[in-house]
Amino acid sequence: MRYVNSGGSGGLHSLEADQVVSAIERACESDLRTALRLVARYSAYWWSRGLQDEAAAAAERVLSMLGRSVPVGLDEEYLLAVLHGAASAEQEQLELAQQIVAATTGPFRYSVTVLLWSLVFGPFESAELVDEVLERNEAGDAWARAAVELCRGYPGLTAVTPDEAAQALRTALGRFRMLDDAWGMFLAVGALRQTVDEPLDLTTESLALAEQLGLDEEVGVLLCQRGDLYRRLGKLEDARDDYSQALDVSERADLPETAAAARIGLARTARLCGNLPAARTHLSAVLVFPELEDAHFEALHELAVLNASEASA
């Protein structure tokens, strides 16, 4: 997988995730400026491997020691730390990050900043500000240009028309393919799925990318979603295969909500195949899952349909 340009980080990307966090923790004890630079330097590393939790942990450690102080000359590095640790950042830190963006007149120095800012802060900013930030960064390197198009077409971020959004996402997908960036492709395909009436092919592509990236939760959800599409098309064997795979993935990864969705899909498929006892078995299994009210409601509704089918048989 190709790494994005993170501002000259070079060969340090070869370190494993735990070594990266350890390096930042050691820097926190001696030189906070270095620690902050490391967070920015490894932002692309974390992005390319889907290590959001590791990124958040490192950023939160640095931010807890920096507080509301932005080191001189490290504005964008501070912004990146806040973007990674936004879930636990103080309100004042969030406001400082917003001020950094407002005061920046040119493109970001780190290519990954435009994407992270758009996805983390963009939904809470005006479409006009998002457009302005994207325009400032559309002349960056190849990865930054791909990220700009992804953000331009991403649902709810800008004021572009649906057709313009779909075109931007297709452009982003093509550019991320050329860069062999699976995470970028995954996001672009996921957003594109929301723009088409028949998303089966895109769902299959999204599933393949999720498997490549090792995203068990997303794999389970996508298998259920593709199973739903197959079921509506009358391809019941394909639907059953996808639901069964989703159930296997969710049970291995301890994902009860996905397991419940897979069993409800299997129940519906079994009912349509005329196998009412199997459908009832799957629904009974869903109803014993604790604290899944939505799944219970859906299972009870399907059970009512099943009872009606038996009564009319």
Short mmCIF file of N, CA, C and O in Angstrom, two decimals, residues 167-260:
data_model
loop_
_atom_site.label_atom_id
_atom_site.label_comp_id
_atom_site.label_asym_id
_atom_site.label_seq_id
_atom_site.Cartn_x
_atom_site.Cartn_y
_atom_site.Cartn_z
N GLN A 167 -19.81 12.79 -9.70
CA GLN A 167 -18.65 12.92 -10.58
C GLN A 167 -17.37 13.14 -9.77
O GLN A 167 -16.32 12.57 -10.08
N ALA A 168 -17.46 13.94 -8.72
CA ALA A 168 -16.29 14.16 -7.87
C ALA A 168 -15.84 12.86 -7.22
O ALA A 168 -14.64 12.58 -7.13
N LEU A 169 -16.79 12.06 -6.78
CA LEU A 169 -16.45 10.79 -6.13
C LEU A 169 -15.84 9.81 -7.12
O LEU A 169 -14.91 9.07 -6.79
N ARG A 170 -16.35 9.81 -8.35
CA ARG A 170 -15.75 8.94 -9.37
C ARG A 170 -14.32 9.38 -9.68
O ARG A 170 -13.43 8.53 -9.88
N THR A 171 -14.11 10.69 -9.72
CA THR A 171 -12.75 11.20 -9.94
C THR A 171 -11.83 10.80 -8.79
O THR A 171 -10.70 10.35 -9.01
N ALA A 172 -12.33 10.95 -7.56
CA ALA A 172 -11.53 10.57 -6.38
C ALA A 172 -11.20 9.09 -6.42
O ALA A 172 -10.06 8.68 -6.16
N LEU A 173 -12.19 8.26 -6.77
CA LEU A 173 -11.97 6.82 -6.81
C LEU A 173 -10.89 6.48 -7.83
O LEU A 173 -9.99 5.67 -7.55
N GLY A 174 -10.95 7.09 -9.01
CA GLY A 174 -9.93 6.84 -10.02
C GLY A 174 -8.55 7.25 -9.56
O GLY A 174 -7.57 6.53 -9.80
N ARG A 175 -8.47 8.38 -8.88
CA ARG A 175 -7.16 8.86 -8.41
C ARG A 175 -6.62 7.98 -7.30
O ARG A 175 -5.43 7.68 -7.26
N PHE A 176 -7.47 7.56 -6.37
CA PHE A 176 -7.01 6.69 -5.31
C PHE A 176 -6.60 5.33 -5.86
O PHE A 176 -5.68 4.69 -5.34
N ARG A 177 -7.28 4.87 -6.92
CA ARG A 177 -6.87 3.62 -7.55
C ARG A 177 -5.45 3.74 -8.12
O ARG A 177 -4.63 2.83 -7.97
N MET A 178 -5.19 4.86 -8.77
CA MET A 178 -3.86 5.06 -9.34
C MET A 178 -2.80 5.10 -8.24
O MET A 178 -1.65 4.70 -8.46
N LEU A 179 -3.17 5.58 -7.06
CA LEU A 179 -2.24 5.67 -5.94
C LEU A 179 -2.22 4.39 -5.10
O LEU A 179 -1.43 4.29 -4.16
N ASP A 180 -3.09 3.45 -5.43
CA ASP A 180 -3.21 2.19 -4.69
C ASP A 180 -3.48 2.45 -3.21
O ASP A 180 -2.92 1.79 -2.33
N ASP A 181 -4.36 3.41 -2.94
CA ASP A 181 -4.73 3.75 -1.57
C ASP A 181 -6.09 3.10 -1.27
O ASP A 181 -7.14 3.61 -1.66
N ALA A 182 -6.05 1.96 -0.58
CA ALA A 182 -7.28 1.20 -0.33
C ALA A 182 -8.25 1.97 0.57
O ALA A 182 -9.47 1.87 0.40
N TRP A 183 -7.71 2.74 1.54
CA TRP A 183 -8.61 3.50 2.41
C TRP A 183 -9.35 4.58 1.63
O TRP A 183 -10.55 4.78 1.81
N GLY A 184 -8.64 5.28 0.78
CA GLY A 184 -9.29 6.28 -0.05
C GLY A 184 -10.34 5.67 -0.95
O GLY A 184 -11.45 6.20 -1.10
N MET A 185 -10.01 4.54 -1.57
CA MET A 185 -10.97 3.85 -2.43
C MET A 185 -12.19 3.41 -1.63
O MET A 185 -13.33 3.53 -2.09
N PHE A 186 -11.96 2.91 -0.41
CA PHE A 186 -13.07 2.43 0.41
C PHE A 186 -14.04 3.57 0.73
O PHE A 186 -15.26 3.41 0.63
N LEU A 187 -13.50 4.73 1.10
CA LEU A 187 -14.37 5.87 1.39
C LEU A 187 -15.10 6.35 0.15
O LEU A 187 -16.30 6.68 0.20
N ALA A 188 -14.40 6.41 -0.99
CA ALA A 188 -15.02 6.89 -2.22
C ALA A 188 -16.13 5.95 -2.68
O ALA A 188 -17.22 6.40 -3.06
N VAL A 189 -15.87 4.66 -2.65
CA VAL A 189 -16.89 3.70 -3.06
C VAL A 189 -18.08 3.74 -2.11
O VAL A 189 -19.23 3.69 -2.54
N GLY A 190 -17.80 3.84 -0.81
CA GLY A 190 -18.88 3.91 0.16
C GLY A 190 -19.78 5.11 -0.07
O GLY A 190 -21.02 5.01 0.03
N ALA A 191 -19.20 6.24 -0.39
CA ALA A 191 -20.00 7.43 -0.68
C ALA A 191 -20.74 7.29 -2.00
O ALA A 191 -21.90 7.69 -2.13
N LEU A 192 -20.07 6.70 -3.01
CA LEU A 192 -20.72 6.50 -4.31
C LEU A 192 -21.93 5.60 -4.21
O LEU A 192 -22.90 5.76 -4.95
N ARG A 193 -21.90 4.64 -3.30
CA ARG A 193 -23.04 3.73 -3.14
C ARG A 193 -24.32 4.48 -2.83
O ARG A 193 -25.41 4.02 -3.15
N GLN A 194 -24.18 5.65 -2.20
CA GLN A 194 -25.36 6.42 -1.82
C GLN A 194 -25.92 7.25 -2.98
O GLN A 194 -26.96 7.88 -2.84
N THR A 195 -25.23 7.25 -4.12
CA THR A 195 -25.65 8.09 -5.24
C THR A 195 -26.30 7.28 -6.37
O THR A 195 -26.76 7.87 -7.34
N VAL A 196 -26.34 5.96 -6.26
CA VAL A 196 -26.85 5.14 -7.35
C VAL A 196 -28.09 4.38 -6.90
O VAL A 196 -28.30 4.12 -5.72
N ASP A 197 -28.93 4.04 -7.87
CA ASP A 197 -30.16 3.30 -7.57
C ASP A 197 -29.90 1.81 -7.41
O ASP A 197 -30.64 1.13 -6.68
N GLU A 198 -28.90 1.28 -8.10
CA GLU A 198 -28.59 -0.14 -8.02
C GLU A 198 -27.13 -0.31 -7.57
O GLU A 198 -26.21 -0.38 -8.40
N PRO A 199 -26.91 -0.37 -6.25
CA PRO A 199 -25.53 -0.33 -5.73
C PRO A 199 -24.86 -1.70 -5.58
O PRO A 199 -23.87 -1.81 -4.87
N LEU A 200 -25.37 -2.74 -6.26
CA LEU A 200 -24.83 -4.08 -6.05
C LEU A 200 -23.34 -4.15 -6.38
O LEU A 200 -22.54 -4.66 -5.60
N ASP A 201 -22.94 -3.66 -7.56
CA ASP A 201 -21.53 -3.74 -7.96
C ASP A 201 -20.64 -2.94 -7.01
O ASP A 201 -19.54 -3.39 -6.64
N LEU A 202 -21.11 -1.76 -6.63
CA LEU A 202 -20.31 -0.93 -5.72
C LEU A 202 -20.24 -1.56 -4.33
O LEU A 202 -19.21 -1.45 -3.64
N THR A 203 -21.31 -2.21 -3.91
CA THR A 203 -21.29 -2.90 -2.62
C THR A 203 -20.28 -4.03 -2.64
O THR A 203 -19.53 -4.24 -1.67
N THR A 204 -20.22 -4.75 -3.75
CA THR A 204 -19.24 -5.83 -3.89
C THR A 204 -17.82 -5.27 -3.86
O THR A 204 -16.92 -5.84 -3.21
N GLU A 205 -17.59 -4.14 -4.52
CA GLU A 205 -16.26 -3.54 -4.51
C GLU A 205 -15.91 -3.04 -3.11
O GLU A 205 -14.78 -3.21 -2.64
N SER A 206 -16.89 -2.44 -2.44
CA SER A 206 -16.66 -1.95 -1.08
C SER A 206 -16.34 -3.12 -0.15
O SER A 206 -15.45 -3.01 0.71
N LEU A 207 -17.02 -4.23 -0.33
CA LEU A 207 -16.78 -5.41 0.49
C LEU A 207 -15.37 -5.94 0.27
O LEU A 207 -14.66 -6.28 1.24
N ALA A 208 -14.92 -5.99 -0.98
CA ALA A 208 -13.57 -6.47 -1.28
C ALA A 208 -12.53 -5.58 -0.62
O ALA A 208 -11.51 -6.06 -0.08
N LEU A 209 -12.75 -4.27 -0.62
CA LEU A 209 -11.81 -3.34 0.01
C LEU A 209 -11.81 -3.50 1.53
O LEU A 209 -10.75 -3.46 2.17
N ALA A 210 -12.99 -3.68 2.09
CA ALA A 210 -13.08 -3.88 3.54
C ALA A 210 -12.34 -5.15 3.96
O ALA A 210 -11.67 -5.18 4.99
N GLU A 211 -12.46 -6.19 3.15
CA GLU A 211 -11.74 -7.43 3.44
C GLU A 211 -10.23 -7.21 3.34
O GLU A 211 -9.46 -7.70 4.16
N GLN A 212 -9.82 -6.46 2.32
CA GLN A 212 -8.40 -6.16 2.14
C GLN A 212 -7.85 -5.39 3.33
O GLN A 212 -6.71 -5.61 3.77
N LEU A 213 -8.66 -4.49 3.87
CA LEU A 213 -8.23 -3.65 4.97
C LEU A 213 -8.39 -4.33 6.34
O LEU A 213 -7.97 -3.78 7.35
N GLY A 214 -9.01 -5.51 6.35
CA GLY A 214 -9.20 -6.22 7.60
C GLY A 214 -10.23 -5.59 8.51
O GLY A 214 -10.11 -5.66 9.74
N LEU A 215 -11.28 -5.00 7.93
CA LEU A 215 -12.31 -4.32 8.71
C LEU A 215 -13.47 -5.28 8.98
O LEU A 215 -14.46 -5.33 8.24
N ASP A 216 -13.36 -6.07 10.04
CA ASP A 216 -14.36 -7.10 10.30
C ASP A 216 -15.77 -6.54 10.44
O ASP A 216 -16.73 -7.10 9.91
N GLU A 217 -15.90 -5.45 11.18
CA GLU A 217 -17.23 -4.89 11.39
C GLU A 217 -17.86 -4.45 10.08
O GLU A 217 -19.02 -4.74 9.79
N GLU A 218 -17.08 -3.74 9.25
CA GLU A 218 -17.59 -3.28 7.97
C GLU A 218 -17.87 -4.45 7.03
O GLU A 218 -18.85 -4.42 6.27
N VAL A 219 -17.03 -5.49 7.08
CA VAL A 219 -17.26 -6.67 6.25
C VAL A 219 -18.60 -7.29 6.60
O VAL A 219 -19.40 -7.63 5.71
N GLY A 220 -18.88 -7.46 7.88
CA GLY A 220 -20.15 -8.05 8.30
C GLY A 220 -21.34 -7.23 7.84
O GLY A 220 -22.33 -7.77 7.32
N VAL A 221 -21.25 -5.92 8.02
CA VAL A 221 -22.36 -5.04 7.62
C VAL A 221 -22.56 -5.08 6.11
O VAL A 221 -23.70 -5.18 5.62
N LEU A 222 -21.47 -5.02 5.36
CA LEU A 222 -21.58 -5.03 3.90
C LEU A 222 -22.11 -6.36 3.38
O LEU A 222 -22.87 -6.39 2.41
N LEU A 223 -21.74 -7.46 4.01
CA LEU A 223 -22.30 -8.75 3.62
C LEU A 223 -23.81 -8.77 3.84
O LEU A 223 -24.56 -9.28 3.00
N CYS A 224 -24.26 -8.22 4.96
CA CYS A 224 -25.70 -8.14 5.20
C CYS A 224 -26.38 -7.25 4.17
O CYS A 224 -27.47 -7.58 3.66
N GLN A 225 -25.77 -6.13 3.85
CA GLN A 225 -26.36 -5.21 2.88
C GLN A 225 -26.41 -5.83 1.49
O GLN A 225 -27.40 -5.69 0.78
N ARG A 226 -25.34 -6.55 1.11
CA ARG A 226 -25.38 -7.20 -0.19
C ARG A 226 -26.38 -8.35 -0.18
O ARG A 226 -27.06 -8.61 -1.18
N GLY A 227 -26.49 -9.04 0.96
CA GLY A 227 -27.50 -10.08 1.08
C GLY A 227 -28.90 -9.52 0.87
O GLY A 227 -29.74 -10.13 0.21
N ASP A 228 -29.15 -8.32 1.45
CA ASP A 228 -30.45 -7.67 1.24
C ASP A 228 -30.70 -7.39 -0.24
O ASP A 228 -31.82 -7.58 -0.75
N LEU A 229 -29.67 -6.91 -0.93
CA LEU A 229 -29.81 -6.61 -2.36
C LEU A 229 -30.09 -7.89 -3.15
O LEU A 229 -30.98 -7.90 -4.02
N TYR A 230 -29.36 -8.96 -2.86
CA TYR A 230 -29.60 -10.22 -3.55
C TYR A 230 -31.02 -10.73 -3.28
O TYR A 230 -31.71 -11.22 -4.18
N ARG A 231 -31.46 -10.62 -2.03
CA ARG A 231 -32.79 -11.12 -1.67
C ARG A 231 -33.87 -10.37 -2.44
O ARG A 231 -34.83 -10.96 -2.94
N ARG A 232 -33.71 -9.05 -2.55
CA ARG A 232 -34.71 -8.26 -3.28
C ARG A 232 -34.71 -8.56 -4.77
O ARG A 232 -35.72 -8.38 -5.46
N LEU A 233 -33.55 -9.04 -5.27
CA LEU A 233 -33.46 -9.43 -6.67
C LEU A 233 -33.92 -10.86 -6.90
O LEU A 233 -33.92 -11.34 -8.04
N GLY A 234 -34.29 -11.54 -5.82
CA GLY A 234 -34.72 -12.92 -5.94
C GLY A 234 -33.60 -13.93 -6.00
O GLY A 234 -33.84 -15.12 -6.23
N LYS A 235 -32.37 -13.50 -5.75
CA LYS A 235 -31.22 -14.41 -5.76
C LYS A 235 -31.02 -14.93 -4.34
O LYS A 235 -30.11 -14.52 -3.61
N LEU A 236 -31.87 -15.88 -3.98
CA LEU A 236 -31.94 -16.30 -2.58
C LEU A 236 -30.72 -17.10 -2.14
O LEU A 236 -30.30 -16.99 -0.97
N GLU A 237 -30.14 -17.90 -3.02
CA GLU A 237 -28.94 -18.65 -2.63
C GLU A 237 -27.78 -17.71 -2.37
O GLU A 237 -27.02 -17.88 -1.39
N ASP A 238 -27.62 -16.70 -3.23
CA ASP A 238 -26.56 -15.71 -3.01
C ASP A 238 -26.80 -14.95 -1.71
O ASP A 238 -25.85 -14.67 -0.95
N ALA A 239 -28.06 -14.61 -1.46
CA ALA A 239 -28.39 -13.89 -0.23
C ALA A 239 -28.06 -14.74 0.99
O ALA A 239 -27.44 -14.26 1.96
N ARG A 240 -28.44 -16.01 0.95
CA ARG A 240 -28.17 -16.89 2.08
C ARG A 240 -26.67 -17.04 2.33
O ARG A 240 -26.21 -17.03 3.47
N ASP A 241 -25.90 -17.14 1.25
CA ASP A 241 -24.45 -17.24 1.40
C ASP A 241 -23.87 -16.00 2.09
O ASP A 241 -23.01 -16.11 2.98
N ASP A 242 -24.34 -14.82 1.67
CA ASP A 242 -23.81 -13.59 2.27
C ASP A 242 -24.20 -13.47 3.74
O ASP A 242 -23.38 -13.11 4.60
N TYR A 243 -25.45 -13.76 4.06
CA TYR A 243 -25.89 -13.69 5.45
C TYR A 243 -25.11 -14.69 6.32
O TYR A 243 -24.74 -14.38 7.46
N SER A 244 -24.87 -15.88 5.78
CA SER A 244 -24.13 -16.90 6.53
C SER A 244 -22.70 -16.45 6.80
O SER A 244 -22.17 -16.63 7.90
N GLN A 245 -22.07 -15.86 5.77
CA GLN A 245 -20.71 -15.34 5.96
C GLN A 245 -20.71 -14.21 6.98
O GLN A 245 -19.80 -14.11 7.82
N ALA A 246 -21.72 -13.34 6.91
CA ALA A 246 -21.81 -12.23 7.86
C ALA A 246 -21.96 -12.76 9.29
O ALA A 246 -21.37 -12.22 10.23
N LEU A 247 -22.74 -13.82 9.44
CA LEU A 247 -22.92 -14.40 10.77
C LEU A 247 -21.59 -14.97 11.28
O LEU A 247 -21.23 -14.77 12.45
N ASP A 248 -20.85 -15.64 10.42
CA ASP A 248 -19.55 -16.19 10.82
C ASP A 248 -18.60 -15.08 11.25
O ASP A 248 -17.94 -15.17 12.30
N VAL A 249 -18.53 -14.02 10.44
CA VAL A 249 -17.62 -12.90 10.74
C VAL A 249 -18.01 -12.25 12.06
O VAL A 249 -17.16 -11.97 12.92
N SER A 250 -19.29 -12.00 12.24
CA SER A 250 -19.76 -11.28 13.43
C SER A 250 -19.59 -12.10 14.70
O SER A 250 -19.29 -11.55 15.77
N GLU A 251 -19.75 -13.41 14.61
CA GLU A 251 -19.55 -14.24 15.80
C GLU A 251 -18.08 -14.34 16.16
O GLU A 251 -17.73 -14.31 17.34
N ARG A 252 -17.20 -14.41 15.15
CA ARG A 252 -15.76 -14.44 15.43
C ARG A 252 -15.29 -13.13 16.04
O ARG A 252 -14.43 -13.13 16.92
N ALA A 253 -15.84 -12.03 15.55
CA ALA A 253 -15.39 -10.71 16.00
C ALA A 253 -16.23 -10.15 17.14
O ALA A 253 -16.01 -9.01 17.55
N ASP A 254 -17.18 -10.94 17.64
CA ASP A 254 -18.05 -10.51 18.75
C ASP A 254 -18.78 -9.22 18.40
O ASP A 254 -18.65 -8.19 19.07
N LEU A 255 -19.58 -9.29 17.34
CA LEU A 255 -20.37 -8.15 16.87
C LEU A 255 -21.84 -8.54 16.91
O LEU A 255 -22.42 -8.97 15.90
N PRO A 256 -22.48 -8.42 18.08
CA PRO A 256 -23.85 -8.92 18.22
C PRO A 256 -24.88 -8.25 17.31
O PRO A 256 -25.81 -8.91 16.83
N GLU A 257 -24.74 -6.94 17.07
CA GLU A 257 -25.71 -6.27 16.21
C GLU A 257 -25.66 -6.82 14.79
O GLU A 257 -26.71 -7.04 14.16
N THR A 258 -24.44 -7.05 14.29
CA THR A 258 -24.31 -7.60 12.94
C THR A 258 -24.79 -9.05 12.91
O THR A 258 -25.42 -9.48 11.93
N ALA A 259 -24.51 -9.80 13.97
CA ALA A 259 -24.99 -11.17 14.04
C ALA A 259 -26.51 -11.22 14.01
O ALA A 259 -27.11 -12.06 13.33
N ALA A 260 -27.15 -10.29 14.72
CA ALA A 260 -28.61 -10.24 14.72
C ALA A 260 -29.14 -9.90 13.33
O ALA A 260 -30.11 -10.50 12.84
#
